[in-house]
Tab-separated table of C-alpha atoms and ligand atoms in Angstrom:
chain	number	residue	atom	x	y	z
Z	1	UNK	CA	-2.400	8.882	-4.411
Z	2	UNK	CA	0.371	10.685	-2.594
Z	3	UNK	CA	1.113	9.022	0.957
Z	4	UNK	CA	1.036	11.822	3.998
Z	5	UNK	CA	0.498	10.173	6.874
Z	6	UNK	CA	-0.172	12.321	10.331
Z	7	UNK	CA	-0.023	10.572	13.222
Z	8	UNK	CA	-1.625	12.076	16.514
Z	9	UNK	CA	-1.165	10.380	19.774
Z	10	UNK	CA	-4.202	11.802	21.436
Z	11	UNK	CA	-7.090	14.168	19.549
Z	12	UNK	CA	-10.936	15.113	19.795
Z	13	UNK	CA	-11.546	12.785	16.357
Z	14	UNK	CA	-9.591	12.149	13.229
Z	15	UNK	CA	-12.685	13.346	11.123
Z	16	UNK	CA	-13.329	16.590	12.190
Z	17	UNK	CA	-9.230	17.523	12.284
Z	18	UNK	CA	-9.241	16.038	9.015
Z	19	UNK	CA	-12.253	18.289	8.052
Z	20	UNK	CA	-9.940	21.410	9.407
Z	21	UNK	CA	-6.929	20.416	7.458
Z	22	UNK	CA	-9.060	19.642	4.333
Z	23	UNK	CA	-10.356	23.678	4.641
Z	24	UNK	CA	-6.765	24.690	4.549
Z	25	UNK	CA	-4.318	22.931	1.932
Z	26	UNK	CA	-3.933	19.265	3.029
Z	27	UNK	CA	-3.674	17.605	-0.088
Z	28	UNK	CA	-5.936	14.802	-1.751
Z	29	UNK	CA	-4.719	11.396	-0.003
Z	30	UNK	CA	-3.388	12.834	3.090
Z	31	UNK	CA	-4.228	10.182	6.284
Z	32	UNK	CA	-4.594	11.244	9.887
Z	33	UNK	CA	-4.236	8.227	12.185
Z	34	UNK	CA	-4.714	8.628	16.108
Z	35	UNK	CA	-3.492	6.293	18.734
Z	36	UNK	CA	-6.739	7.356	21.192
Z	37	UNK	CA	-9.760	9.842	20.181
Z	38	UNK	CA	-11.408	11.623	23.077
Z	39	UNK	CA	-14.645	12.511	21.124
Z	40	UNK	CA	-14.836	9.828	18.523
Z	41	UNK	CA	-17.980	9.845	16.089
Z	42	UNK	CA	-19.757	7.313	14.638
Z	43	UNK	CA	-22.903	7.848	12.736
Z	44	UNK	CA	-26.843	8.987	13.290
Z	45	UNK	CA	-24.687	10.997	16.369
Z	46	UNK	CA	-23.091	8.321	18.307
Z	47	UNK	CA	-19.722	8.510	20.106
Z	48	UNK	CA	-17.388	5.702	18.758
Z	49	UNK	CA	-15.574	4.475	21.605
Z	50	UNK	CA	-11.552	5.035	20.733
Z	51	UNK	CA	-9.225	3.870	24.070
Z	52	UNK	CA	-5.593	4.647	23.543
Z	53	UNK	CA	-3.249	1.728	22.392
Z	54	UNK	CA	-5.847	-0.818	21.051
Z	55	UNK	CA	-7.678	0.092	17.944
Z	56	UNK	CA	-7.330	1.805	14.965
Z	57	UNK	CA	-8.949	5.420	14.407
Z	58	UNK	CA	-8.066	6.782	11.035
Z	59	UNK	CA	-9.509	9.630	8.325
Z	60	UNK	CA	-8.557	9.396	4.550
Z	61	UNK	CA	-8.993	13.034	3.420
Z	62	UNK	CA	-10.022	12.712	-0.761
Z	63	UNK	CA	-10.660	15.684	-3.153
Z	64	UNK	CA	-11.984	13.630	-5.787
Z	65	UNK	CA	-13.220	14.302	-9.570
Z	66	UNK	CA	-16.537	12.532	-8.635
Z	67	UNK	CA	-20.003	14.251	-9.630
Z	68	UNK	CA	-21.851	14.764	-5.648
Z	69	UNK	CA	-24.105	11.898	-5.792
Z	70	UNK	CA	-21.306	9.092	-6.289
Z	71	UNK	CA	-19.797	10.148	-3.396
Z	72	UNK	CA	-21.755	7.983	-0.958
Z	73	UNK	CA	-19.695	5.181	-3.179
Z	74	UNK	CA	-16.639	6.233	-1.651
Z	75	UNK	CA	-17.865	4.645	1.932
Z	76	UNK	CA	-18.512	0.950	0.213
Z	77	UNK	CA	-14.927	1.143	-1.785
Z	78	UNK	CA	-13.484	1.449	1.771
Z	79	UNK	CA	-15.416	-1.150	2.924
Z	80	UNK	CA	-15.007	-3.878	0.731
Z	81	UNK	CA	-10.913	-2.576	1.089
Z	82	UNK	CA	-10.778	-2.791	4.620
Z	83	UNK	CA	-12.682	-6.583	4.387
Z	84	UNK	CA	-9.991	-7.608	1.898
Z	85	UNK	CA	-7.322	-6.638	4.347
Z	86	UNK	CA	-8.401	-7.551	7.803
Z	87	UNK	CA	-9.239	-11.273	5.795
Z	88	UNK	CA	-5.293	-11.310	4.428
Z	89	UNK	CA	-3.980	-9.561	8.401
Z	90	UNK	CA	-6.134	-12.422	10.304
Z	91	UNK	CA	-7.482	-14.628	7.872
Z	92	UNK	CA	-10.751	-14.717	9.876
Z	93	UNK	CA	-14.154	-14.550	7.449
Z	94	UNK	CA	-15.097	-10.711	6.972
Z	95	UNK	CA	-18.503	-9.740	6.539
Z	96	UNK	CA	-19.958	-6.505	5.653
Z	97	UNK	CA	-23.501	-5.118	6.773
Z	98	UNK	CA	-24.756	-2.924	4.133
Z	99	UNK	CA	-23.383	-0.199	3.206
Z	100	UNK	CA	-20.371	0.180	5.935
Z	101	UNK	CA	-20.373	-1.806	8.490
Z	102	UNK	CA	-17.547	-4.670	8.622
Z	103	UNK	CA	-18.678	-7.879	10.557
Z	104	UNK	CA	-16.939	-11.207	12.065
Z	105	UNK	CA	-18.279	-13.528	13.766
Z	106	UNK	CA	-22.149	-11.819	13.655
Z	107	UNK	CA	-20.409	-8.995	15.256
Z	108	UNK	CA	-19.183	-5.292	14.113
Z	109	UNK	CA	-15.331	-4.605	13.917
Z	110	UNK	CA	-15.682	-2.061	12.373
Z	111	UNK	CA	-17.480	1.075	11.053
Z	112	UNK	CA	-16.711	3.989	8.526
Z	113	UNK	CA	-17.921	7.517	8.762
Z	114	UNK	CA	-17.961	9.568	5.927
Z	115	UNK	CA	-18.193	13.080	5.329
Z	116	UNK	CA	-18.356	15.680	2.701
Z	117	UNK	CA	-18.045	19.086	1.861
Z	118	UNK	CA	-20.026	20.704	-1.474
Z	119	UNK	CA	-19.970	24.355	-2.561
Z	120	UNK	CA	-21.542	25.534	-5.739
Z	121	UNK	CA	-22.304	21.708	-6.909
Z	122	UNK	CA	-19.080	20.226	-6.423
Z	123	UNK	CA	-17.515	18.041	-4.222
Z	124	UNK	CA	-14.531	20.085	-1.835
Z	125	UNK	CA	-13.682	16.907	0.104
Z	126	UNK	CA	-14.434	13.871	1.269
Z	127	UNK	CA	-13.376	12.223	4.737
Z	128	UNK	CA	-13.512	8.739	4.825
Z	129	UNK	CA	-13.616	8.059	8.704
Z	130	UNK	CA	-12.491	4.351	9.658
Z	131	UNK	CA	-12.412	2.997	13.394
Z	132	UNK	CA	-11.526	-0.682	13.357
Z	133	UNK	CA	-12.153	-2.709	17.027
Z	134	UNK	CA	-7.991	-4.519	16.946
Z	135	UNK	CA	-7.006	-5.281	19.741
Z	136	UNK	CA	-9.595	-4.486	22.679
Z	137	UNK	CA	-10.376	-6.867	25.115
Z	138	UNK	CA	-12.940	-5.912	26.288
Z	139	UNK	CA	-16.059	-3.820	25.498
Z	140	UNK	CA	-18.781	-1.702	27.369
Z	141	UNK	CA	-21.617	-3.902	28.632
Z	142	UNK	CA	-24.207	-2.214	26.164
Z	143	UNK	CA	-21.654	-3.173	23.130
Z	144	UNK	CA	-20.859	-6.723	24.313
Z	145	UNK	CA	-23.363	-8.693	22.073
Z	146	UNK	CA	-22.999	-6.192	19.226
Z	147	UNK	CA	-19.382	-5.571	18.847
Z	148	UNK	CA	-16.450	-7.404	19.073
Z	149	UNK	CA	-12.684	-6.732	17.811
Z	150	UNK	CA	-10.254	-8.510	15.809
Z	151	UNK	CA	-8.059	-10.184	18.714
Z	152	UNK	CA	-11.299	-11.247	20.410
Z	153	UNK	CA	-12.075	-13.287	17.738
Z	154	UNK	CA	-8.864	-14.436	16.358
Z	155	UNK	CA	-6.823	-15.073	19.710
Z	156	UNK	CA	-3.919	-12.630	17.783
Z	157	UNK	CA	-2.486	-9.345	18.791
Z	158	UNK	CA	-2.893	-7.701	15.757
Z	159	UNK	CA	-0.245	-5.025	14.513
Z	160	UNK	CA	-1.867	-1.626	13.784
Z	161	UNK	CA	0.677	-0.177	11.461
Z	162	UNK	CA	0.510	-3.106	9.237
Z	163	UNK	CA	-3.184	-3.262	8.817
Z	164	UNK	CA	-3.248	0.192	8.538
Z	165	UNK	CA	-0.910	-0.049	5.350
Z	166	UNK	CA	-2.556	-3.194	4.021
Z	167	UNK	CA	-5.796	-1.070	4.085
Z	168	UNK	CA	-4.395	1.734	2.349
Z	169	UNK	CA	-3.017	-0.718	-0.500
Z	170	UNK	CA	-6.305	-2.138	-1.236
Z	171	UNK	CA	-8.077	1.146	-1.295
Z	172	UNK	CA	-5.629	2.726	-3.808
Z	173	UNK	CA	-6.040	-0.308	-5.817
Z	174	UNK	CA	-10.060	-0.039	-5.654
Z	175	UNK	CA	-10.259	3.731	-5.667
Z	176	UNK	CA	-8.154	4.027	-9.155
Z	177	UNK	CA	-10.504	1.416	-10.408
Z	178	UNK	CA	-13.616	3.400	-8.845
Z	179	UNK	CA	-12.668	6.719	-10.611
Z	180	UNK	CA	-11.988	5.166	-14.174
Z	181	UNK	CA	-15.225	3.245	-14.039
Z	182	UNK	CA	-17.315	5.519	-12.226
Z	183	UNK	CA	-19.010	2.740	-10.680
Z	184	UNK	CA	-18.904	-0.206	-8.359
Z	185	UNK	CA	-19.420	-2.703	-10.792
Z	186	UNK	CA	-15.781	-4.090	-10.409
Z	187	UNK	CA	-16.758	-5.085	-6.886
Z	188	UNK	CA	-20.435	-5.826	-6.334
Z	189	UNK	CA	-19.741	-9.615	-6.773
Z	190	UNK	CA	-17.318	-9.580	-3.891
Z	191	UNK	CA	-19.145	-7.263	-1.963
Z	192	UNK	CA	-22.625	-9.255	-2.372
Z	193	UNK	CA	-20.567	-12.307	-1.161
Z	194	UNK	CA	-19.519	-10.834	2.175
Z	195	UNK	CA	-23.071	-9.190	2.241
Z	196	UNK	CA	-24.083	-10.531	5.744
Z	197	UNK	CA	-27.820	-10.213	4.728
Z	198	UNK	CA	-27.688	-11.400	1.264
Z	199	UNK	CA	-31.743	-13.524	0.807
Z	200	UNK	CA	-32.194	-12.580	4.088
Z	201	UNK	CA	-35.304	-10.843	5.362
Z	202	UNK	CA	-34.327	-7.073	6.436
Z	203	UNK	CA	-36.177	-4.152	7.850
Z	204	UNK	CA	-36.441	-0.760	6.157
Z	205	UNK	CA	-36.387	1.886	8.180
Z	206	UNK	CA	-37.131	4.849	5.795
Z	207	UNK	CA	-38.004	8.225	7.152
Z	208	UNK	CA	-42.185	7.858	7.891
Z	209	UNK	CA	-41.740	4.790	5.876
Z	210	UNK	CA	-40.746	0.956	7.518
Z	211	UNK	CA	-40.854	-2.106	5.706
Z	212	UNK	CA	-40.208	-5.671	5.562
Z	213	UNK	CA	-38.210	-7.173	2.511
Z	214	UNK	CA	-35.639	-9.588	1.376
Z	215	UNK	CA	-32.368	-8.182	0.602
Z	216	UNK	CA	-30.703	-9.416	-2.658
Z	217	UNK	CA	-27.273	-7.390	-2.867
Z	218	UNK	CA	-26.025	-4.115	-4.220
Z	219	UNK	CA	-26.337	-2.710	-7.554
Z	220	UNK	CA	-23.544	-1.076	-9.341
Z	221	UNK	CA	-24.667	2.196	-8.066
Z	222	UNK	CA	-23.798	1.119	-4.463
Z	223	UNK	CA	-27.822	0.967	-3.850
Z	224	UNK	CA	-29.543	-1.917	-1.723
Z	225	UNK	CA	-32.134	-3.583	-3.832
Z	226	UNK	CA	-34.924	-5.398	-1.712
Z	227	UNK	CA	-37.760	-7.308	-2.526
Z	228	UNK	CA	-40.655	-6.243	-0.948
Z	229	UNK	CA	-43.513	-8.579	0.311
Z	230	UNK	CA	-45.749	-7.923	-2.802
Z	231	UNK	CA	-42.676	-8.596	-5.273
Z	232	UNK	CA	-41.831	-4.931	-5.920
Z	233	UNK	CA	-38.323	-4.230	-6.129
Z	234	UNK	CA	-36.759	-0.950	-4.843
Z	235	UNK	CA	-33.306	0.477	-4.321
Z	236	UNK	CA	-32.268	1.987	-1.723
Z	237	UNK	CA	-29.699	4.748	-1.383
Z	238	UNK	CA	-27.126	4.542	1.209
Z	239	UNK	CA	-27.326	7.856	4.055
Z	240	UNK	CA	-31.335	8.382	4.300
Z	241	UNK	CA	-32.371	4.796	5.257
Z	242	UNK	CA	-31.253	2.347	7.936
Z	243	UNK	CA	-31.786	-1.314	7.115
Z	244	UNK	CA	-31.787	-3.779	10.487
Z	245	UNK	CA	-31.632	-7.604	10.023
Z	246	UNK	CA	-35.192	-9.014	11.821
Z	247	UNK	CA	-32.891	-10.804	14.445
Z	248	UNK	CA	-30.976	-8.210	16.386
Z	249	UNK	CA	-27.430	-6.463	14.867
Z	250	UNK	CA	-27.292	-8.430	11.668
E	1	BTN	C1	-20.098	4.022	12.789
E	1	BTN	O1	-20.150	2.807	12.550
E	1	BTN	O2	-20.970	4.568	13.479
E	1	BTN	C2	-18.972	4.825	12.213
E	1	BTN	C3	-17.785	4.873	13.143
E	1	BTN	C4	-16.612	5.665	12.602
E	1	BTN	C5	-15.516	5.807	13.611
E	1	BTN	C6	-14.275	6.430	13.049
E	1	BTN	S1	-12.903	6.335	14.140
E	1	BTN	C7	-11.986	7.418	13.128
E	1	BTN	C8	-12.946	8.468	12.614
E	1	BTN	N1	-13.019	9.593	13.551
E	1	BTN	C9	-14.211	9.677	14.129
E	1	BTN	O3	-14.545	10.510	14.990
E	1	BTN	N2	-15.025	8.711	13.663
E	1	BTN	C10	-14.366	7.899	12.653
């Protein structure tokens, strides 16, 4: 993956500039990092708070060789590559709340946003939007018992740049790996092992349909498979369906 690294200080949100330059020639790997996002996104519509000088706020732009519906694969690779590297940066126990949320301490530090672009059944791009919670100190009163950032929880200023690159290692690593194999297979064990509801009870919030079921890990597909309450198992697809732990965040 070639290494072209744009760094903005200030900018509406990495993901839809990276969405622009995408349209135009930026090529496959190219990584847009800002140091403060005015309209950051996260998903189902939210903003993503992004303050200047604390956190990190960056979109991986990928134009892969990946039929449509593996796409939504992309968003765990980054995942389980942005556990491994906030566990080497900090050393603090990284959890991950199916499919993209990161977690420490029962809290989110961080979330990914991804995006793509199809025309005539193939894939144009991909943006793989990540906003990791670094250094903040403090959070909005709404986010306090839901979010919490790196620092917080470790007691150590945290250097961007070097995350940022220790990141980017581990996805290269686990992308090349992704595209030969086609699967997630080569990291399902050490995804279901940070799996923060792993044989926990979960709720499934499907469109008209909610349920109640035990989670049990991810397939090699990427797919959530729960047990419902009369035994029947069913996997779910990441993007349509939000699954909620029964006790608040996790
Ligand atoms: C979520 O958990 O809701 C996803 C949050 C994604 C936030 C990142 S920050 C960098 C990139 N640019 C955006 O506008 N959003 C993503």
């Amino acid at each position: 993956m070639k290494r072209t690294v744009i760094y903005y200080d200030e900018i509406d949100s990495t993901n839809e500039k990276a969405k622009e330059l995408a349209k135009q020639d930026a090529v496959h790997g190219t990584l847009l990092v800002a140091n403060k996002q005015t309209a950051g996104k996260g998903r189902r519509g939210r903003v993503w708070e992004s303050p200047a000088g604390e956190n990190i706020y960056m979109s991986l732009i990928l134009k892969p060789e990946l039929e449509v519906d593996k796409a939504s694969m992309l968003t765990l690779v980054m995942a389980y590559s942005v556990a491994l590297a906030v566990e080497a940066e900090t050393n603090l126990p990284v959890q991950i709340k199916w499919p993209n949320d990161l977690v420490v301490c029962g809290k989110k530090i961080c979330g990914i946003l991804t995006e793509m672009s199809v025309s005539q059944g193939s894939i144009d791009y991909v943006i793989v939007g990540v906003g990791i919670n670094v250094n903040s100190k403090v959070f909005p009163a709404e986010l306090q018992d839901k979010a919490t950032s790196l620092y917080l929880e470790s007691g150590k200023q945290i250097k961007r740049e070097e995350l940022i690159s220790q990141v980017m290692e581990q996805f290269e690593q686990a992308y090349e790996i992704f595209l030969h194999k086609q699967d997630l297979s080569f990291l399902q064990e050490a995804y279901n092992y940070r799996l923060v509801s792993k044989d926990k009870e979960v709720r499934v919030l499907e469109p008209g349909n909610e349920y109640q079921a035990i989670a049990c890990g991810i397939n090699p597909e990427g797919e959530l498979i729960v047990v419902k309450e009369n035994g029947e198992q069913e996997a779910i697809y990441a993007g349509e369906v939000s699954v909620r732990g029964i006790y608040g965040y996790v």
